[in-house]
Amino acid sequence: MYDEYRQLAEDVRSAQAQMAEVRAEASSDDGLITAVVGGSGELVSLRLDPRIYRSPDSDQLAADITAVVHEAAEGARQETFEILAGFLPPEAQAETADFRAGPLLHELDRQVAGRGR
């Protein structure tokens, strides 16, 4: 049983490494805004074409940037879900799944460490 825990922990750590490499990109319809988001939903890069400054509507610019970042984050969430799908119950959905593996790894490590007890 402990070998199974150890293998599962290895598999989860491997999935975490894959998740760290996730990058999802989205662009606005006009191509003036491009965002890249990582597997944890963090903004990795934001490119703004200088032509966006031709319009003085800062509220619309902020809304457009937010929409593009959210689109990229959704792409990253889907990619992360695909990496972790084998660890999740069959009814799990990307929109509601919790991708944090820390608590699971902590418990697996605790089970493996308690082997000799």
C-alpha positions as a printed Julia matrix, in Angstrom:
117×3 Matrix{Float64}:
   0.0    0.0     0.0
   2.82   2.4     0.82
   4.38   1.75   -2.57
   1.06   2.81   -4.1
   1.1    6.01   -2.01
   4.68   6.68   -3.04
   3.84   6.11   -6.73
   0.77   8.32   -6.52
   2.81  11.09   -4.89
   5.39  10.8    -7.7
   2.64  10.98  -10.3
   1.11  14.05   -8.64
   4.49  15.77   -8.46
   5.02  15.02  -12.16
   1.62  16.54  -12.92
   2.58  19.61  -10.87
   5.72  19.99  -12.98
   3.62  19.78  -16.15
   1.2   22.35  -14.74
   4.09  24.72  -14.06
   4.84  24.65  -17.79
   1.28  25.45  -18.9
   0.95  28.64  -20.93
  -2.34  29.74  -22.51
  -2.57  32.74  -24.81
  -5.57  34.83  -25.83
  -5.9   37.93  -27.97
  -8.57  40.56  -28.44
 -10.64  40.39  -31.61
  -8.67  43.28  -33.1
  -5.33  41.69  -32.11
  -4.22  44.74  -30.14
  -4.16  42.97  -26.76
  -2.5   39.62  -26.07
  -2.25  37.94  -22.68
  -0.37  34.8   -21.65
  -1.45  33.04  -18.45
   0.27  30.21  -16.57
  -1.18  27.03  -15.14
  -2.05  28.63  -11.81
  -3.93  31.42  -13.52
  -1.12  33.92  -13.08
  -0.57  36.56  -15.75
   2.77  35.74  -17.38
   2.83  38.45  -20.03
   0.67  41.17  -21.49
   1.34  42.73  -24.89
  -0.36  45.95  -25.91
  -0.07  47.11  -29.5
   0.76  50.84  -29.53
  -2.34  51.46  -31.64
  -4.51  50.98  -28.53
  -3.47  54.47  -27.43
  -5.35  56.04  -30.34
  -8.57  55.73  -28.35
  -8.71  57.7   -25.08
 -11.34  55.38  -23.56
  -9.37  53.96  -20.63
 -12.44  52.22  -19.18
 -12.96  50.26  -22.4
  -9.26  49.44  -22.58
  -9.36  48.09  -19.01
 -12.45  46.01  -19.82
 -10.82  44.64  -22.98
  -7.62  43.71  -21.13
  -9.63  42.02  -18.38
 -11.63  40.02  -20.92
  -8.5   38.83  -22.73
  -6.79  37.83  -19.47
  -9.9   35.9   -18.39
 -10.02  34.12  -21.75
  -6.38  33.1   -21.42
  -6.97  31.98  -17.82
  -9.84  29.77  -18.98
  -7.54  28.2   -21.57
  -4.92  27.53  -18.89
  -7.59  26.06  -16.61
  -8.7   23.66  -19.37
  -5.11  22.62  -20.08
  -4.47  22.05  -16.37
  -7.69  20.05  -16.08
  -6.5   17.75  -18.87
  -3.23  17.15  -17.02
  -5.03  16.28  -13.78
  -8.06  14.47  -15.21
  -6.67  11.06  -14.25
  -6.52  12.08  -10.58
 -10.06  13.49  -10.45
 -13.4   11.75  -10.15
 -15.17  11.09  -13.47
 -17.82  13.72  -12.77
 -15.24  16.48  -12.17
 -15.48  19.56  -14.35
 -12.76  22.1   -15.13
 -14.97  24.98  -13.98
 -15.33  23.66  -10.43
 -12.27  21.44   -9.86
  -9.69  22.44   -7.26
  -6.24  21.95   -8.79
  -4.19  22.48   -5.65
  -2.21  19.32   -5.0
  -0.5   20.44   -1.81
  -3.02  18.93    0.64
  -3.04  15.62   -1.25
   0.76  15.45   -1.34
   0.95  16.3     2.36
  -1.37  13.42    3.19
   0.47  10.99    0.88
   3.81  11.98    2.42
   2.31  11.53    5.9
   1.09   8.04    4.97
   4.47   7.04    3.53
   6.36   8.46    6.54
   4.07   6.56    8.91
   4.91   3.28    7.23
   7.18   2.13   10.01
   4.64   2.87   12.75
